[in-house]
Tab-separated table of C-alpha atoms and ligand atoms in Angstrom:
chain	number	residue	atom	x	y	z
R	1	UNK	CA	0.000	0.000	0.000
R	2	UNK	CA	3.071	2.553	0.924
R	3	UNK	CA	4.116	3.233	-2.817
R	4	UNK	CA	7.046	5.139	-2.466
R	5	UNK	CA	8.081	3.944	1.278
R	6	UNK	CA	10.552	1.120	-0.239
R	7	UNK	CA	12.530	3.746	-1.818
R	8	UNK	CA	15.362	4.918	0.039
R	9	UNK	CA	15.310	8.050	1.811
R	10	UNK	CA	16.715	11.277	-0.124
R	11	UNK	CA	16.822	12.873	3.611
R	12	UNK	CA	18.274	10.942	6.108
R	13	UNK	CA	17.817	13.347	8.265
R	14	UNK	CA	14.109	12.572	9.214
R	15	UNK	CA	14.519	9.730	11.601
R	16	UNK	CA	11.560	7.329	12.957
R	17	UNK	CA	12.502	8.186	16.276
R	18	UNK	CA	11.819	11.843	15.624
R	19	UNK	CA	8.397	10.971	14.587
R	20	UNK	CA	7.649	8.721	17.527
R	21	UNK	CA	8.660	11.602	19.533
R	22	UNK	CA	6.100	14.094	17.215
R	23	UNK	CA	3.508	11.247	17.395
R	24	UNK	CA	3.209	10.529	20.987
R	25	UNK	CA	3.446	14.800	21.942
R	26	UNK	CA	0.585	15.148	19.446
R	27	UNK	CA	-1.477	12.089	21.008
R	28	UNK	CA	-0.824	13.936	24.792
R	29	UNK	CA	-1.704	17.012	23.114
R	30	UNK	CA	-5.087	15.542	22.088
R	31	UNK	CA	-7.330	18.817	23.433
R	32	UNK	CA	-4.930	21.165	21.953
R	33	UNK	CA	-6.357	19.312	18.247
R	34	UNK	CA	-9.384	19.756	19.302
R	35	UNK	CA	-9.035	23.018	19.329
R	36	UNK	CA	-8.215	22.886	15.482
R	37	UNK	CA	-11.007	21.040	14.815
R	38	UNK	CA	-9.209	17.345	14.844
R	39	UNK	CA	-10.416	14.404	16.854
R	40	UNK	CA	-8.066	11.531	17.815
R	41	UNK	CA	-10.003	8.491	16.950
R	42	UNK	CA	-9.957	5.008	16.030
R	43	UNK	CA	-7.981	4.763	12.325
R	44	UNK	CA	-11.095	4.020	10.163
R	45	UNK	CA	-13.476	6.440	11.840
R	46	UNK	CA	-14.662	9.215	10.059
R	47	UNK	CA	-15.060	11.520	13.911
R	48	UNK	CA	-11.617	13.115	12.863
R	49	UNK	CA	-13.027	15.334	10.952
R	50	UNK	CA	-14.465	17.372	13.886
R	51	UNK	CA	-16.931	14.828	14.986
R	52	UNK	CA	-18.456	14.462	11.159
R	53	UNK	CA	-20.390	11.145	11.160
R	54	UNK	CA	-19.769	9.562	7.614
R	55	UNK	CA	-17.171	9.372	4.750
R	56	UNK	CA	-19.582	10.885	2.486
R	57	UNK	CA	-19.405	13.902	5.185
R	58	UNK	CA	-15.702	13.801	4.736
R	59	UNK	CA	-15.790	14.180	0.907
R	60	UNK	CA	-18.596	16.772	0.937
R	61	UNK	CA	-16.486	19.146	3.591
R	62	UNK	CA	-13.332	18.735	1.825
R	63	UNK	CA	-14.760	20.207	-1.311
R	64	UNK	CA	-16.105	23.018	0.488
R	65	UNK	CA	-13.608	24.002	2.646
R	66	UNK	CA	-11.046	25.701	0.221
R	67	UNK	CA	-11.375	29.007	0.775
R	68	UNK	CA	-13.785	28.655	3.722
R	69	UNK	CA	-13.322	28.826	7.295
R	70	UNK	CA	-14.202	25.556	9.109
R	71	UNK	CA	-16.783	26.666	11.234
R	72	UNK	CA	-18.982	27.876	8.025
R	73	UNK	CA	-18.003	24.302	6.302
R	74	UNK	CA	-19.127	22.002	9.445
R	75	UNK	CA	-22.204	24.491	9.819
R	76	UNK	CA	-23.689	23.739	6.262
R	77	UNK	CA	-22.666	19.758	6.427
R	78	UNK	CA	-24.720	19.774	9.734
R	79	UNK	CA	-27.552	21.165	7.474
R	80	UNK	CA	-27.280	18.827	4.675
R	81	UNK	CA	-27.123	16.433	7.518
R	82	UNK	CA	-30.119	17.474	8.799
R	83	UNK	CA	-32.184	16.913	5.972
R	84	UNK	CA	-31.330	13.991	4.909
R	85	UNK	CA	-28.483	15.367	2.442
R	86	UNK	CA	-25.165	14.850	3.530
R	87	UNK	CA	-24.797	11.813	0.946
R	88	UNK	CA	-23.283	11.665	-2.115
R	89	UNK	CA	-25.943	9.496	-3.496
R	90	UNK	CA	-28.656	12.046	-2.118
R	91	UNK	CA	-26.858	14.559	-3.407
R	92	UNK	CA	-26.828	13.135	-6.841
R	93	UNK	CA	-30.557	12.990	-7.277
R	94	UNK	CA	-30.603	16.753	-6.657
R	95	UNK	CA	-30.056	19.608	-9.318
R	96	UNK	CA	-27.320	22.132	-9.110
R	97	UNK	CA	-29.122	24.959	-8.523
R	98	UNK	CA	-30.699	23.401	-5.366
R	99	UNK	CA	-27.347	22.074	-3.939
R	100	UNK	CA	-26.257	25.836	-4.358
R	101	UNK	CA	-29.184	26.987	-2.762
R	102	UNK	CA	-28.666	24.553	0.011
R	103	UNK	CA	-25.037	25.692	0.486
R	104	UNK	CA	-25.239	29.913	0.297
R	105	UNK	CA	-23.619	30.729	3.100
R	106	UNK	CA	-20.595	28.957	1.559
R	107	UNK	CA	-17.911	31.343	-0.584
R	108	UNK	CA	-18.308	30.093	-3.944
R	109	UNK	CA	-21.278	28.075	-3.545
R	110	UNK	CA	-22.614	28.078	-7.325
R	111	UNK	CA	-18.732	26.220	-7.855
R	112	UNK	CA	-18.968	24.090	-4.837
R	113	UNK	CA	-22.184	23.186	-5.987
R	114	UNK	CA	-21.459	22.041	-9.669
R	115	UNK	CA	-18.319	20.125	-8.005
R	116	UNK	CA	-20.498	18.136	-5.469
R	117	UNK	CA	-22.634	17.077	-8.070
R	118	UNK	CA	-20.322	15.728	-9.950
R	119	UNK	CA	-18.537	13.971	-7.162
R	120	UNK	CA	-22.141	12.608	-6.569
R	121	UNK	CA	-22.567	11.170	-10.088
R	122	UNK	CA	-19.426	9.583	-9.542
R	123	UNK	CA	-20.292	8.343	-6.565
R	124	UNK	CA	-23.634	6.372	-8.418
R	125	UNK	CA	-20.682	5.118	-10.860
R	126	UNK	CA	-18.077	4.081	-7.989
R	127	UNK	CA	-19.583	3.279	-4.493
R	128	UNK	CA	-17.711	3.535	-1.619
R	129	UNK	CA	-14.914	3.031	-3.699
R	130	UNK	CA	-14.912	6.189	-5.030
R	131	UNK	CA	-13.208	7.525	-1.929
R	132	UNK	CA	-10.226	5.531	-2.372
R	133	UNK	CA	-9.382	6.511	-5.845
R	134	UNK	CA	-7.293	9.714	-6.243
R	135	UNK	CA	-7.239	10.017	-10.071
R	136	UNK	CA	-10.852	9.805	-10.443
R	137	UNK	CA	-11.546	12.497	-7.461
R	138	UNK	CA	-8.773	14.654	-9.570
R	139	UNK	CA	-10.663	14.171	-12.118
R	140	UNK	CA	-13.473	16.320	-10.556
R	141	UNK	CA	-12.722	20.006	-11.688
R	142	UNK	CA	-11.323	21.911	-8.926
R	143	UNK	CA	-10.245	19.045	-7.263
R	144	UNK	CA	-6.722	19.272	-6.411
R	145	UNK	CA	-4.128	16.782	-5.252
R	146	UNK	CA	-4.371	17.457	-1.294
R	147	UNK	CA	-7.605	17.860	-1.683
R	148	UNK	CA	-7.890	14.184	-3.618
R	149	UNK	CA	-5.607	13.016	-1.081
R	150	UNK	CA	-6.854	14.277	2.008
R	151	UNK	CA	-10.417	12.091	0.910
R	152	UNK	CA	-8.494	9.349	0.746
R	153	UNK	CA	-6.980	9.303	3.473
R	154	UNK	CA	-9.904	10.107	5.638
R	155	UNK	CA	-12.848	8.854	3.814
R	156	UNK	CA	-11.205	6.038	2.141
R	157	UNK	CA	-8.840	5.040	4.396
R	158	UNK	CA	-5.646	4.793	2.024
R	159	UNK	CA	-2.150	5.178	3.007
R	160	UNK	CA	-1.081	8.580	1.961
R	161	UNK	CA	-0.381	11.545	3.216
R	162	UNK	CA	-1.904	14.999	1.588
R	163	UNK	CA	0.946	17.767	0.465
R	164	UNK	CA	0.313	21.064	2.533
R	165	UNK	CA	2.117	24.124	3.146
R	166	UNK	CA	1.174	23.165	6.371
R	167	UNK	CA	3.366	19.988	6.659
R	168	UNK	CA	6.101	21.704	3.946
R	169	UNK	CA	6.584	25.068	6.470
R	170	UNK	CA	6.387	23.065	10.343
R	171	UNK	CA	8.561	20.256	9.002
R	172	UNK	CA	10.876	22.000	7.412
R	173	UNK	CA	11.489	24.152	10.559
R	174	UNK	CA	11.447	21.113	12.772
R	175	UNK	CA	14.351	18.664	10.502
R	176	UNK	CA	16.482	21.954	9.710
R	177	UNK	CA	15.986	21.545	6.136
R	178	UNK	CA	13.890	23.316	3.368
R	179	UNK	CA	11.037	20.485	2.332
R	180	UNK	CA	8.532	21.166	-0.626
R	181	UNK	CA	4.950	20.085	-0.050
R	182	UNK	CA	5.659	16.970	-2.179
R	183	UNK	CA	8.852	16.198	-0.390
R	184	UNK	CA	7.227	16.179	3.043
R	185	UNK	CA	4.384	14.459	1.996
R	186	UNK	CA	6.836	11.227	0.621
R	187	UNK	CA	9.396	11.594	4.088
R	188	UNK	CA	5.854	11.286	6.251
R	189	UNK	CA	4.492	7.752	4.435
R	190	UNK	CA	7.991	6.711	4.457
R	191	UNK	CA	8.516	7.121	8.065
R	192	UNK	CA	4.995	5.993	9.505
R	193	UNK	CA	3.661	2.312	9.791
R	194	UNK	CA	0.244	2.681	10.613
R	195	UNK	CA	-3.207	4.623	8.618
R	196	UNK	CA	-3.461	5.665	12.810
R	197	UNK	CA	-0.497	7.227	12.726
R	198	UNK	CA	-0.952	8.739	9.079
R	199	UNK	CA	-3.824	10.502	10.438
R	200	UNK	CA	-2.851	11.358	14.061
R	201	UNK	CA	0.817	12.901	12.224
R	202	UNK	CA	-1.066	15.037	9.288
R	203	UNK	CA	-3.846	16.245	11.974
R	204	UNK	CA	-1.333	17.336	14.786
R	205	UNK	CA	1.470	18.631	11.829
R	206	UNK	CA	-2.087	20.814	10.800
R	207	UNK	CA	-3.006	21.614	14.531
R	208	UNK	CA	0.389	23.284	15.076
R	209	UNK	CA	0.781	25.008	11.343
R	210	UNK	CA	-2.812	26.589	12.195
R	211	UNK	CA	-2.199	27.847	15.728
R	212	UNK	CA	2.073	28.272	16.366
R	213	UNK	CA	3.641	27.336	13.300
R	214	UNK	CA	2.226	30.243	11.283
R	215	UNK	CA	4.692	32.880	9.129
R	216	UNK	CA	5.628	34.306	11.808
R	217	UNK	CA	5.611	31.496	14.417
R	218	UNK	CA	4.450	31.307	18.336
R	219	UNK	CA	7.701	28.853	19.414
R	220	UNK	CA	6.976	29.521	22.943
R	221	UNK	CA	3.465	28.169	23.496
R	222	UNK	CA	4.091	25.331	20.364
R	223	UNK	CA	3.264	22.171	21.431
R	224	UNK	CA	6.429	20.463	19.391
R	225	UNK	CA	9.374	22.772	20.405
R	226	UNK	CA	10.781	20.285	22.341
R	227	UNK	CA	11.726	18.683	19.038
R	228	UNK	CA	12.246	21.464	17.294
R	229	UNK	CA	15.716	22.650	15.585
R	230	UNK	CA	14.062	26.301	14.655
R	231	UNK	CA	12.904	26.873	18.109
R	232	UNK	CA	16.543	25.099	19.195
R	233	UNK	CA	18.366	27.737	16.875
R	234	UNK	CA	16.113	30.671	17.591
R	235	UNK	CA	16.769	29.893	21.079
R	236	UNK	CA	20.575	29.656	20.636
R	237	UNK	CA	20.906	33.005	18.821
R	238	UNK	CA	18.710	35.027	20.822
R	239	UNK	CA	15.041	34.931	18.603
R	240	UNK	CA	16.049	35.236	14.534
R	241	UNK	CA	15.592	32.750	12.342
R	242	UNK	CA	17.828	30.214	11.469
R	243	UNK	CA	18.715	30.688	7.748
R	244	UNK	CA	16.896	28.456	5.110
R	245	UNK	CA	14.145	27.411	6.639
R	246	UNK	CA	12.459	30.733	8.121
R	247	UNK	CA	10.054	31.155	5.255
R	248	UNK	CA	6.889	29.745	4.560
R	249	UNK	CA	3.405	29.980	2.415
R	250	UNK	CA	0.382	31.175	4.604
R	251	UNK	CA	-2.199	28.683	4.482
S	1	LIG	S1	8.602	25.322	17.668
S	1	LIG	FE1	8.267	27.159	16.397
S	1	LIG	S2	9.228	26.759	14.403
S	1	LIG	FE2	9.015	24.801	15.524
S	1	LIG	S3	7.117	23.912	14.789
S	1	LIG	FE3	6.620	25.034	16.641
S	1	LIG	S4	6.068	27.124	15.999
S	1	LIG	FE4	7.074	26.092	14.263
C-alpha cells in the first residue's frame, strides 16, 4: 500500500525516532487538536473530521472548505445532515441549482455546488470506492491533489499523506531543512507504519501550522518545540531565524 516507502530516503535526516517523539506529543496534546477542529479516533473512523459522522461527510467538507473557514463548512454539512443530504448518493438525485441553494452561506457556492454534483454522479458510478481513488476524485474540476488526497486518506482510508504548506513550512522548521509540499508528503508515508499514525501525524502537523507554526511562528506556546531545531536555533541566537528554513506559504 506505501508506494514510495521502499525507496530509500533522499533525507536521512528525518529519523523514525523523531516521529515517535512528534507522534506521541501530538497524542498527549489531544485537546490542543481539538481546538483545530481534529479528533483523535480510532484509524477508520470518520469523527476526525471534527466529529463528522460519515465518509460521504468527509468528501462533501473537503470540497467546500477551500477558501472557507471551518466553522462555516461544518455548519452547512450539519444542514445537509439534517435533511437527509449529507450523501453523495442524495446529493446526486438533486439539481445544481438546489445544492447551491442549500449551500449559500458557503464562498463560492454556485462552484462548490457544480463540483459536489459531480462527485455525486461519480459516486452512483463508484460506491464507496470512489473515496479511495485519487485520479478519479482529480478528475473532478477543482479538485486538487491534497484535496484528492486528504479524501483518501480520511474517507477512504488509504495510506497517503496529503501535500500542505502546512506539513512543507512546520517540518521544514522542525528537521532543519527546506522540504517542498511533495517532499514532506513522501518523508511522512515513508517514516509511519500505521493509517493511525498517518492521520494522528497530518492532523497534529495541521493543529500546530494553524495555531504556532504560522509565518511568523508562536515557538513559545508550540506544542512540538521540544523537538524542534528552529525553536533550538532561535533559542541559541537570541530569537532570529535560522537561515533556510524561516520562510513559509500562509495557508
Ligand atoms: S517550535 Fe516554532 S518553528 Fe518549531 S514547529 Fe513550533 S512554531 Fe514552528
Amino acid at each position: 500500500m506505501r508506494s514510495s516507502s521502499d525507496e530509500p530516503s533522499a533525507l536521512g535526516s528525518v529519523k523514525r525516532s523523531l516521529h515517535s517523539d512528534l507522534l506521541h506529543a501530538f497524542l498527549k496534546e489531544r485537546e490542543t487538536l481539538r481546538k483545530a477542529g481534529w479528533v483523535v479516533s480510532d484509524q477508520e473512523s470518520p469523527a476526525w473530521w471534527d466529529d463528522l459522522e460519515s465518509p460521504h461527510e468527509i468528501a462533501i467538507a473537503a470540497v467546500l472548505v477551500q477558501l472557507n473557514s471551518w466553522e462555516k463548512v461544518k455548519e452547512a454539512v450539519v444542514y445537509l445532515r439534517e435533511r437527509g443530504l449529507a450523501d453523495l448518493r442524495a446529493l446526486s438525485g438533486l439539481s445544481v441549482e438546489r445544492i447551491d441553494s442549500l449551500i449559500s452561506g458557503i464562498n463560492f457556492h454556485r462552484s462548490k455546488a457544480e463540483r459536489l454534483k459531480r462527485l455525486a454522479e461519480l459516486y452512483l458510478e463508484k460506491g464507496d470506492e470512489l473515496f479511495k481513488q485519487y485520479e478519479t476524485l482529480r478528475s473532478v474540476k477543482g479538485i486538487g491533489e491534497e484535496t484528492a488526497r486528504a479524501i483518501t486518506l480520511f474517507a477512504g482510508n488509504v495510506m497517503t499523506v496529503p501535500p500542505s504548506d502546512y506539513l512543507s513550512r512546520v517540518l521544514s522548521r522542525v528537521l532543519g531543512v527546506k522540504l517542498t509540499k511533495e517532499e514532506a508528503s513522501k518523508e511522512v508515508l515513508r517514516a509511519l507504519g500505521s493509517l493511525f499514525e498517518l492521520k494522528l501525524f497530518y492532523a497534529g502537523i495541521t493543529t500546530v501550522g494553524k495555531l504556532f507554526c504560522k509565518p511568523r511562528p508562536r515557538c513559545e506556546k508550540c506544542i512540538i518545540r521540544a523537538y524542534c531545531k528552529y525553536a533550538d536555533e532561535a533559542l541559541r541566537v537570541g530569537g532570529e531565524a535560522p537561515a533556510g528554513v524561516a520562510g513559509g506559504q500562509s495557508s
